[in-house]
């Protein structure tokens, strides 16, 4: 519950405060967001499976974000940034879908 | 998908841990370990394999699930243990501080087990619990929400959209803009050209219309359908004896025409190309079938310096009139008005011949 509140408050604060981000971070933000979403879906699924562990969630969340940003950064350095970020988004999207399917099975039993 | 392998896993977990606690508790604290956690090493395959399969063949999966369930339940014990051995590998270091918890749902009949996920979700959502783990997760989710909102905001905001773009994207965008600009310039040039053309033609049409109108007015003056004004003379013929006949008036008219009269009116009759004069038997004159009474008053537009001498020449109109006991007076004016009009008849037989 508190976690959900955290998410909601984050969205509200982001919408109303509109903080300025340093330019260096801006290209990696979308990928990091998608990676974090993947971690969140994985966490919800683990919770429904009854195997949720905050430590694992925190580590996976942070490592997901860092690795995704790193891949994009590396891609930018290699000159294939847009392709690589597309690939990352595709992979994360597939994972999000599969996690969402598992969650759906738990919640709707369908 | 996960419901098929899952009960087995839970049952196996129970075998290993042998502890039963409330579902509520289970959701709160970390249970067995990251078996299902998608990010965790080999467990990724373990969890996702069925998920992918399932996504591909959704309808086929349903009966399999329902069939497999009762079978799997009793048979679960041996098989998942093997699996668990693999999945639980990291447990020792990770689970050291975590209470291992097992779902009571696992030992319950399958129907209750199916509700386990929902119950866990409800338990996790309400009542709210304050624990360090929850707070850290909340913090992470807060940052996620923040980043999400910022990203959505900046994507919708057109100006800062380019801020995060990569160099190659920027180059591409610039190229696109360049070519678009070129295209638009070209279009603009074409449109301007056609505008100029249209303006030109409309000017020409206007000009032509203007000229036509002018011409029509000029012709109208000649034909007697338009009022005319300008310098000229007024010739008044007073004939108390009634000696002036139609032929004299006609002579006067010819003389005026020969001297360059452009528009002529006698009393209130406009003199045009087909004007005729007739003597009336009881005295007096008709012009164009209209009775004209004395004094005859010629209003003539033309050059007064030409008209006056033409009438006054020896043996000319004025002398002839005077010899018939008529009095002719000529007044030169800077502005005379010929305001009588004729009704124009459309010629019945004569048609314009082609040039």
Short mmCIF file of C-alpha atoms in Angstrom, two decimals:
data_model
loop_
_atom_site.label_atom_id
_atom_site.label_comp_id
_atom_site.label_asym_id
_atom_site.label_seq_id
_atom_site.Cartn_x
_atom_site.Cartn_y
_atom_site.Cartn_z
CA UNK A 1 0.00 0.00 0.00
CA UNK A 2 2.74 2.37 0.95
CA UNK A 3 4.58 1.36 -2.21
CA UNK A 4 1.53 2.18 -4.33
CA UNK A 5 1.23 5.48 -2.53
CA UNK A 6 4.86 6.13 -3.34
CA UNK A 7 4.20 5.57 -7.03
CA UNK A 8 1.17 7.83 -7.05
CA UNK A 9 2.95 10.58 -5.15
CA UNK A 10 5.89 10.28 -7.55
CA UNK A 11 3.65 10.78 -10.57
CA UNK A 12 1.88 13.71 -8.95
CA UNK A 13 5.10 15.39 -7.91
CA UNK A 14 6.61 14.82 -11.35
CA UNK A 15 3.59 16.35 -13.04
CA UNK A 16 3.33 19.39 -10.85
CA UNK A 17 6.85 20.25 -9.86
CA UNK A 18 8.42 19.66 -13.27
CA UNK A 19 12.03 19.43 -12.12
CA UNK A 20 14.81 20.22 -14.56
CA UNK A 21 16.98 17.24 -15.37
CA UNK A 22 20.64 17.49 -16.27
CA UNK A 23 21.11 17.01 -19.99
CA UNK A 24 23.35 14.01 -19.49
CA UNK A 25 20.55 12.00 -17.91
CA UNK A 26 17.80 12.88 -20.35
CA UNK A 27 18.56 10.32 -23.13
CA UNK A 28 18.60 7.44 -20.64
CA UNK A 29 15.47 8.34 -18.75
CA UNK A 30 12.94 6.60 -21.03
CA UNK A 31 14.90 3.36 -21.10
CA UNK A 32 15.43 3.51 -17.35
CA UNK A 33 11.70 4.00 -16.87
CA UNK A 34 10.88 0.98 -19.00
CA UNK A 35 13.45 -1.12 -17.15
CA UNK A 36 12.03 -0.03 -13.81
CA UNK A 37 8.53 -0.86 -15.01
CA UNK A 38 9.79 -4.32 -15.86
CA UNK A 39 11.18 -4.69 -12.35
CA UNK A 40 7.89 -3.50 -10.86
CA UNK A 41 5.88 -6.00 -12.87
CA UNK A 42 8.29 -8.73 -11.84
CA UNK A 43 7.89 -7.68 -8.25
CA UNK A 44 4.10 -7.71 -8.38
CA UNK A 45 4.19 -11.11 -9.96
CA UNK A 46 6.54 -12.39 -7.29
CA UNK A 47 4.23 -10.99 -4.66
CA UNK A 48 1.29 -12.81 -6.17
CA UNK A 49 3.36 -15.95 -6.35
CA UNK A 50 4.13 -15.46 -2.70
CA UNK A 51 7.84 -15.21 -3.19
CA UNK A 52 8.31 -11.48 -2.94
CA UNK A 53 11.42 -10.25 -1.23
CA UNK A 54 12.15 -6.55 -0.85
CA UNK A 55 15.86 -7.03 -1.07
CA UNK A 56 15.61 -8.87 -4.37
CA UNK A 57 13.17 -6.30 -5.64
CA UNK A 58 15.40 -3.39 -4.74
CA UNK A 59 18.47 -4.98 -6.23
CA UNK A 60 16.67 -6.00 -9.39
CA UNK A 61 15.07 -2.60 -9.75
CA UNK A 62 18.36 -0.74 -9.44
CA UNK A 63 20.35 -3.17 -11.54
CA UNK A 64 17.69 -3.15 -14.25
CA UNK A 65 17.81 0.61 -14.44
CA UNK A 66 21.58 0.77 -14.39
CA UNK A 67 22.05 -2.00 -16.95
CA UNK A 68 19.46 -0.54 -19.31
CA UNK A 69 21.04 2.90 -19.10
CA UNK A 70 24.46 1.37 -19.54
CA UNK A 71 23.42 -0.51 -22.66
CA UNK A 72 22.02 2.63 -24.20
CA UNK A 73 25.09 4.60 -23.21
CA UNK A 74 27.30 1.96 -24.75
CA UNK A 75 25.16 1.96 -27.86
CA UNK A 76 25.52 5.72 -28.14
CA UNK A 77 29.27 5.41 -27.87
CA UNK A 78 29.30 2.71 -30.54
CA UNK A 79 26.98 4.63 -32.85
CA UNK A 80 24.12 2.17 -32.64
CA UNK A 81 22.30 3.89 -29.81
CA UNK A 82 18.87 4.05 -31.37
CA UNK A 83 18.92 0.42 -32.54
CA UNK A 84 20.21 -0.82 -29.22
CA UNK A 85 17.65 1.13 -27.26
CA UNK A 86 14.95 -0.29 -29.52
CA UNK A 87 16.27 -3.76 -28.75
CA UNK A 88 16.27 -3.09 -25.03
CA UNK A 89 12.73 -1.80 -25.18
CA UNK A 90 11.62 -4.86 -27.12
CA UNK A 91 13.19 -7.26 -24.63
CA UNK A 92 11.80 -5.41 -21.66
CA UNK A 93 8.43 -5.22 -23.34
CA UNK A 94 8.35 -8.98 -23.81
CA UNK A 95 9.23 -9.47 -20.15
CA UNK A 96 6.61 -7.00 -19.05
CA UNK A 97 4.04 -8.82 -21.13
CA UNK A 98 4.91 -12.20 -19.71
CA UNK A 99 4.86 -10.88 -16.16
CA UNK A 100 1.59 -9.12 -16.84
CA UNK A 101 0.17 -12.41 -18.12
CA UNK A 102 1.20 -14.15 -14.90
CA UNK A 103 -0.35 -11.36 -12.83
CA UNK A 104 -3.48 -11.55 -14.87
CA UNK A 105 -3.75 -15.26 -14.20
CA UNK A 106 -3.52 -14.64 -10.50
CA UNK A 107 -5.91 -11.75 -10.37
CA UNK A 108 -8.53 -12.82 -12.89
CA UNK A 109 -7.72 -16.52 -12.99
CA UNK A 110 -7.90 -16.38 -16.75
CA UNK B 1 0.37 -20.76 -17.03
CA UNK B 2 2.04 -20.31 -13.72
CA UNK B 3 -0.81 -21.97 -11.93
CA UNK B 4 0.26 -25.32 -13.29
CA UNK B 5 3.82 -25.36 -12.02
CA UNK B 6 3.10 -23.13 -9.10
CA UNK B 7 1.17 -25.34 -6.73
CA UNK B 8 3.85 -27.89 -7.12
CA UNK B 9 6.48 -25.41 -6.21
CA UNK B 10 4.59 -24.26 -3.21
CA UNK B 11 4.01 -27.77 -2.09
CA UNK B 12 7.68 -28.46 -2.46
CA UNK B 13 8.50 -25.36 -0.54
CA UNK B 14 6.38 -26.63 2.23
CA UNK B 15 8.25 -29.85 2.19
CA UNK B 16 11.47 -28.03 2.55
CA UNK B 17 10.54 -25.42 5.08
CA UNK B 18 7.72 -27.13 6.84
CA UNK B 19 6.38 -23.87 8.19
CA UNK B 20 2.83 -22.53 7.81
CA UNK B 21 2.00 -18.90 8.28
CA UNK B 22 -0.77 -16.52 7.36
CA UNK B 23 -0.98 -15.44 3.79
CA UNK B 24 -0.84 -11.90 4.97
CA UNK B 25 2.51 -12.46 6.54
CA UNK B 26 3.73 -14.23 3.49
CA UNK B 27 3.11 -11.29 1.26
CA UNK B 28 4.78 -8.91 3.61
CA UNK B 29 8.01 -10.64 4.27
CA UNK B 30 10.13 -12.27 1.67
CA UNK B 31 9.21 -15.92 1.39
CA UNK B 32 11.24 -18.73 0.02
CA UNK B 33 13.41 -16.53 -2.09
CA UNK B 34 13.64 -15.26 -5.55
CA UNK B 35 12.32 -18.31 -7.29
CA UNK B 36 9.67 -16.36 -9.15
CA UNK B 37 11.46 -13.06 -9.18
CA UNK B 38 11.93 -12.41 -12.79
CA UNK B 39 15.28 -10.77 -12.40
CA UNK B 40 16.90 -13.59 -10.63
CA UNK B 41 19.42 -15.71 -12.47
CA UNK B 42 18.19 -19.02 -13.69
CA UNK B 43 14.79 -18.44 -12.20
CA UNK B 44 14.13 -16.23 -15.19
CA UNK B 45 13.84 -19.22 -17.45
CA UNK B 46 12.03 -21.06 -14.79
CA UNK B 47 9.31 -18.48 -14.62
CA UNK B 48 9.21 -17.11 -18.05
CA UNK B 49 9.29 -20.24 -20.08
CA UNK B 50 5.67 -21.02 -19.41
CA UNK B 51 4.72 -17.40 -19.79
CA UNK B 52 6.00 -17.16 -23.31
CA UNK B 53 4.51 -20.43 -24.30
CA UNK B 54 1.29 -19.30 -22.87
CA UNK B 55 1.27 -15.99 -24.69
CA UNK B 56 1.79 -17.80 -27.97
CA UNK B 57 -0.95 -20.37 -27.60
CA UNK B 58 -3.45 -18.86 -25.28
CA UNK B 59 -6.49 -20.92 -26.13
CA UNK B 60 -4.63 -24.20 -26.18
CA UNK B 61 -3.20 -23.53 -22.77
CA UNK B 62 -6.52 -23.40 -20.95
CA UNK B 63 -7.50 -27.04 -21.17
CA UNK B 64 -3.98 -28.15 -20.47
CA UNK B 65 -4.01 -26.17 -17.31
CA UNK B 66 -7.27 -27.60 -16.05
CA UNK B 67 -6.22 -31.08 -16.98
CA UNK B 68 -2.81 -30.88 -15.51
CA UNK B 69 -3.88 -29.47 -12.25
CA UNK B 70 -5.41 -32.43 -10.50
CA UNK B 71 -2.67 -34.64 -11.80
CA UNK B 72 0.05 -32.36 -10.77
CA UNK B 73 -1.21 -31.86 -7.30
CA UNK B 74 -0.48 -35.31 -5.99
CA UNK B 75 2.52 -35.80 -8.19
CA UNK B 76 3.96 -32.48 -7.24
CA UNK B 77 6.13 -33.64 -4.48
CA UNK B 78 8.86 -35.44 -6.34
CA UNK B 79 9.14 -33.26 -9.39
CA UNK B 80 9.33 -29.77 -7.96
CA UNK B 81 11.85 -30.83 -5.44
CA UNK B 82 14.24 -31.30 -8.27
CA UNK B 83 13.33 -28.00 -9.68
CA UNK B 84 13.55 -26.34 -6.38
CA UNK B 85 17.01 -27.59 -5.86
CA UNK B 86 17.97 -25.62 -8.89
CA UNK B 87 15.91 -22.56 -8.19
CA UNK B 88 16.68 -22.27 -4.54
CA UNK B 89 20.37 -22.33 -5.14
CA UNK B 90 20.99 -18.76 -4.07
CA UNK B 91 18.91 -19.14 -1.00
CA UNK B 92 21.61 -19.63 1.58
CA UNK B 93 23.18 -16.21 1.21
CA UNK B 94 20.02 -14.30 0.32
CA UNK B 95 17.57 -15.84 2.69
CA UNK B 96 19.72 -15.72 5.73
CA UNK B 97 17.87 -12.82 7.30
CA UNK B 98 14.51 -13.56 5.74
CA UNK B 99 11.89 -15.57 7.42
CA UNK B 100 11.02 -18.32 5.09
CA UNK B 101 7.35 -18.53 4.81
CA UNK B 102 5.12 -20.94 3.11
CA UNK B 103 1.68 -20.45 1.82
CA UNK B 104 -0.96 -22.21 3.73
CA UNK B 105 -2.79 -22.13 0.47
CA UNK B 106 -0.47 -24.78 -0.80
CA UNK B 107 -1.80 -27.38 1.52
CA UNK B 108 -5.38 -26.35 0.96
CA UNK B 109 -7.54 -27.81 -1.76
CA UNK B 110 -6.90 -26.54 -5.30
CA UNK B 111 -9.88 -24.20 -5.32
CA UNK B 112 -8.55 -22.21 -2.39
CA UNK B 113 -5.12 -22.29 -3.94
CA UNK B 114 -6.40 -20.52 -6.96
CA UNK B 115 -7.42 -17.64 -4.78
CA UNK B 116 -4.05 -17.37 -3.12
CA UNK B 117 -2.74 -14.74 -5.48
CA UNK B 118 -5.75 -12.57 -4.95
CA UNK B 119 -5.61 -12.93 -1.23
CA UNK B 120 -1.96 -12.04 -1.23
CA UNK B 121 -2.69 -8.97 -3.30
CA UNK B 122 -5.44 -7.89 -0.92
CA UNK B 123 -3.26 -8.56 2.06
CA UNK B 124 -0.44 -6.56 0.55
CA UNK B 125 -2.68 -3.63 -0.19
CA UNK B 126 -4.61 -3.47 3.07
CA UNK B 127 -3.96 -2.72 5.82
CA UNK B 128 -0.87 -0.63 5.09
CA UNK B 129 2.16 -1.69 7.04
CA UNK B 130 5.15 0.39 7.80
CA UNK B 131 8.36 -1.51 7.42
CA UNK B 132 11.78 -0.68 6.13
CA UNK B 133 11.31 -2.83 3.05
CA UNK B 134 8.00 -1.18 2.25
CA UNK B 135 9.55 2.24 2.65
CA UNK B 136 12.46 1.47 0.37
CA UNK B 137 10.15 -0.02 -2.24
CA UNK B 138 7.95 3.03 -1.91
CA UNK B 139 10.97 5.23 -2.45
CA UNK B 140 11.94 3.31 -5.57
CA UNK B 141 8.42 3.45 -6.91
CA UNK B 142 8.32 7.14 -6.09
CA UNK B 143 11.40 7.69 -8.21
CA UNK B 144 9.84 5.57 -10.95
CA UNK B 145 6.66 7.63 -10.87
CA UNK B 146 8.71 10.80 -10.89
CA UNK B 147 10.77 9.68 -13.87
CA UNK B 148 7.65 8.49 -15.66
CA UNK B 149 5.90 11.80 -15.14
CA UNK B 150 8.95 13.78 -16.19
CA UNK B 151 9.40 11.69 -19.27
CA UNK B 152 5.75 11.90 -20.28
CA UNK B 153 5.80 15.59 -19.65
CA UNK B 154 8.93 16.24 -21.64
CA UNK B 155 7.75 14.02 -24.48
CA UNK B 156 4.54 15.95 -24.76
CA UNK B 157 6.38 19.21 -24.47
CA UNK B 158 7.63 19.87 -27.95
CA UNK B 159 10.49 22.13 -27.03
CA UNK B 160 12.25 19.85 -24.62
CA UNK B 161 11.57 16.89 -26.87
CA UNK B 162 14.76 17.57 -28.76
CA UNK B 163 16.74 17.96 -25.58
CA UNK B 164 17.12 14.27 -25.01
CA UNK B 165 17.51 13.31 -28.63
CA UNK B 166 20.65 11.62 -29.82
CA UNK B 167 22.99 13.26 -32.24
CA UNK B 168 22.07 11.03 -35.14
CA UNK B 169 18.40 11.63 -34.46
CA UNK B 170 19.03 15.34 -34.43
CA UNK B 171 20.86 15.11 -37.74
CA UNK B 172 17.99 13.13 -39.19
CA UNK B 173 15.44 15.60 -37.88
CA UNK B 174 17.49 18.44 -39.30
CA UNK B 175 17.65 16.72 -42.67
CA UNK B 176 13.95 16.15 -42.64
CA UNK B 177 13.32 19.76 -41.75
CA UNK B 178 15.65 20.89 -44.51
CA UNK B 179 13.96 18.83 -47.16
CA UNK B 180 10.56 19.83 -45.86
CA UNK B 181 11.57 23.45 -45.99
CA UNK B 182 12.80 23.01 -49.53
CA UNK B 183 9.53 21.38 -50.49
CA UNK B 184 7.56 24.15 -48.89
CA UNK B 185 9.69 26.81 -50.56
CA UNK B 186 9.06 25.20 -53.90
CA UNK B 187 5.37 25.02 -53.20
CA UNK B 188 5.40 28.63 -52.13
CA UNK B 189 7.14 29.68 -55.33
CA UNK B 190 4.60 27.78 -57.39
CA UNK B 191 1.72 29.32 -55.53
CA UNK B 192 3.19 32.78 -55.87
CA UNK B 193 3.60 32.23 -59.58
CA UNK B 194 0.03 31.17 -60.00
CA UNK B 195 -1.09 34.07 -57.83
CA UNK B 196 0.78 36.48 -60.09
CA UNK B 197 -0.74 34.83 -63.11
CA UNK B 198 -4.21 35.09 -61.71
CA UNK B 199 -3.71 38.69 -60.65
CA UNK B 200 -2.41 39.48 -64.09
CA UNK B 201 -5.34 37.89 -65.81
CA UNK B 202 -7.83 39.46 -63.47
CA UNK B 203 -6.18 42.82 -64.10
CA UNK B 204 -6.45 42.21 -67.80
CA UNK B 205 -10.05 41.22 -67.46
CA UNK B 206 -10.72 44.34 -65.44
CA UNK B 207 -8.95 46.44 -68.00
CA UNK B 208 -10.88 44.87 -70.81
CA UNK B 209 -14.12 45.41 -68.94
CA UNK B 210 -13.24 49.00 -68.31
CA UNK B 211 -12.46 49.59 -71.95
CA UNK B 212 -15.61 47.88 -73.01
CA UNK B 213 -17.63 50.01 -70.65
CA UNK B 214 -15.94 53.16 -71.96
CA UNK B 215 -16.55 52.11 -75.49
CA UNK B 216 -20.18 51.36 -74.71
CA UNK B 217 -20.58 54.82 -73.22
CA UNK B 218 -18.99 56.45 -76.22
CA UNK B 219 -21.17 54.50 -78.55
CA UNK B 220 -24.13 55.31 -76.36
CA UNK B 221 -23.45 59.03 -76.89
CA UNK B 222 -23.43 58.51 -80.62
CA UNK B 223 -26.51 56.31 -80.57
CA UNK B 224 -28.37 58.64 -78.28
CA UNK B 225 -28.89 56.25 -75.39
CA UNK B 226 -26.63 58.17 -73.02
CA UNK B 227 -26.79 61.74 -71.88
CA UNK B 228 -23.99 63.92 -73.19
CA UNK B 229 -22.43 67.09 -71.91
CA UNK B 230 -19.57 69.31 -72.93
CA UNK B 231 -18.81 72.64 -74.60
CA UNK B 232 -21.13 73.61 -77.36
CA UNK B 233 -23.70 76.06 -78.61
CA UNK B 234 -27.39 76.62 -78.28
CA UNK B 235 -29.10 77.75 -81.51
CA UNK B 236 -32.56 79.13 -81.12
CA UNK B 237 -34.69 79.56 -84.21
CA UNK B 238 -37.66 81.83 -83.72
CA UNK B 239 -40.17 81.66 -86.53
CA UNK B 240 -43.23 83.81 -85.89
CA UNK B 241 -44.38 83.51 -89.51
CA UNK B 242 -44.26 79.74 -89.59
CA UNK B 243 -41.96 79.76 -92.58
CA UNK B 244 -39.47 77.26 -91.30
CA UNK B 245 -39.99 73.85 -92.83
CA UNK B 246 -38.56 70.50 -92.25
CA UNK B 247 -35.99 70.84 -95.01
CA UNK B 248 -34.59 73.96 -93.38
CA UNK B 249 -34.21 72.23 -90.09
CA UNK B 250 -32.58 69.33 -91.90
CA UNK B 251 -30.17 71.73 -93.60
CA UNK B 252 -29.31 73.23 -90.23
CA UNK B 253 -28.72 69.79 -88.84
CA UNK B 254 -26.47 68.81 -91.74
CA UNK B 255 -24.52 71.98 -91.33
CA UNK B 256 -24.00 71.28 -87.66
CA UNK B 257 -22.93 67.73 -88.36
CA UNK B 258 -20.55 68.89 -91.02
CA UNK B 259 -19.01 71.29 -88.50
CA UNK B 260 -18.35 68.46 -86.12
CA UNK B 261 -21.34 68.35 -83.79
CA UNK B 262 -21.19 65.27 -81.63
CA UNK B 263 -24.51 65.24 -79.85
CA UNK B 264 -27.56 67.16 -80.91
CA UNK B 265 -30.96 67.70 -79.37
CA UNK B 266 -33.81 69.71 -80.85
CA UNK B 267 -36.17 70.86 -78.08
CA UNK B 268 -36.63 67.55 -76.29
CA UNK B 269 -35.88 65.18 -79.14
CA UNK B 270 -32.45 63.62 -79.43
CA UNK B 271 -31.12 63.67 -82.95
CA UNK B 272 -29.55 60.42 -83.94
CA UNK B 273 -28.60 58.62 -87.08
CA UNK B 274 -32.11 57.67 -88.12
CA UNK B 275 -33.83 60.89 -87.12
CA UNK B 276 -36.29 62.18 -89.67
CA UNK B 277 -38.17 65.44 -90.19
CA UNK B 278 -41.66 65.78 -91.50
CA UNK B 279 -43.84 68.78 -92.25
CA UNK B 280 -47.18 68.74 -90.59
CA UNK B 281 -50.05 69.81 -92.86
CA UNK B 282 -51.42 72.46 -90.46
CA UNK B 283 -47.98 74.08 -90.09
CA UNK B 284 -45.16 73.03 -87.84
CA UNK B 285 -42.71 70.19 -87.94
CA UNK B 286 -42.48 66.67 -86.58
CA UNK B 287 -39.19 65.10 -85.67
CA UNK B 288 -39.15 61.34 -85.32
CA UNK B 289 -42.92 61.49 -85.30
CA UNK B 290 -42.99 63.93 -82.39
CA UNK B 291 -44.55 67.36 -82.78
CA UNK B 292 -41.95 70.04 -82.14
CA UNK B 293 -43.22 73.53 -81.40
CA UNK B 294 -41.52 76.88 -81.81
CA UNK B 295 -39.03 78.13 -81.00
CA UNK B 296 -36.74 75.39 -82.27
CA UNK B 297 -33.91 75.11 -79.87
CA UNK B 298 -30.84 73.18 -81.01
CA UNK B 299 -28.57 72.07 -78.17
CA UNK B 300 -25.33 70.98 -79.73
CA UNK B 301 -22.19 69.53 -78.15
CA UNK B 302 -19.12 70.27 -80.22
CA UNK B 303 -16.41 72.84 -80.65
CA UNK B 304 -18.19 76.27 -80.43
CA UNK B 305 -15.42 77.90 -82.46
CA UNK B 306 -16.17 75.57 -85.36
CA UNK B 307 -19.93 75.46 -85.03
CA UNK B 308 -20.68 79.17 -84.86
CA UNK B 309 -18.82 80.16 -88.06
CA UNK B 310 -20.27 77.20 -89.89
CA UNK B 311 -23.76 78.51 -89.21
CA UNK B 312 -22.87 82.12 -89.92
CA UNK B 313 -21.16 81.77 -93.30
CA UNK B 314 -22.65 83.92 -96.10
CA UNK B 315 -25.45 82.02 -97.76
CA UNK B 316 -25.44 79.61 -94.86
CA UNK B 317 -28.09 78.49 -92.46
CA UNK B 318 -28.54 81.71 -90.53
CA UNK B 319 -28.86 83.78 -93.70
CA UNK B 320 -31.33 81.38 -95.17
CA UNK B 321 -33.45 81.46 -92.04
CA UNK B 322 -33.32 85.22 -91.87
CA UNK B 323 -34.41 85.45 -95.45
CA UNK B 324 -37.49 83.44 -94.42
CA UNK B 325 -38.33 85.93 -91.66
CA UNK B 326 -37.03 83.67 -88.97
CA UNK B 327 -34.61 84.79 -86.29
CA UNK B 328 -31.67 82.67 -85.35
CA UNK B 329 -29.65 83.29 -82.18
CA UNK B 330 -26.48 81.47 -81.34
CA UNK B 331 -25.05 81.35 -77.82
CA UNK B 332 -21.72 79.70 -77.15
CA UNK B 333 -21.47 77.90 -73.82
CA UNK B 334 -18.71 76.11 -71.95
CA UNK B 335 -21.15 73.48 -70.92
CA UNK B 336 -24.32 72.36 -72.58
CA UNK B 337 -26.30 69.31 -71.63
CA UNK B 338 -27.94 66.99 -74.12
CA UNK B 339 -30.23 65.03 -71.90
CA UNK B 340 -32.90 63.67 -74.23
CA UNK B 341 -32.61 59.95 -74.93
CA UNK B 342 -33.88 57.63 -77.60
CA UNK B 343 -35.07 54.10 -77.16
CA UNK B 344 -32.72 51.82 -78.95
CA UNK B 345 -34.36 49.34 -81.23
CA UNK B 346 -32.64 46.08 -81.89
CA UNK B 347 -32.21 45.79 -85.62
CA UNK B 348 -34.51 43.16 -86.95
CA UNK B 349 -32.68 42.27 -90.16
CA UNK B 350 -29.23 43.69 -89.99
CA UNK B 351 -26.74 41.41 -88.28
CA UNK B 352 -23.12 42.18 -87.64
CA UNK B 353 -21.11 40.69 -90.50
CA UNK B 354 -17.95 38.88 -89.56
CA UNK B 355 -14.82 40.85 -90.26
#
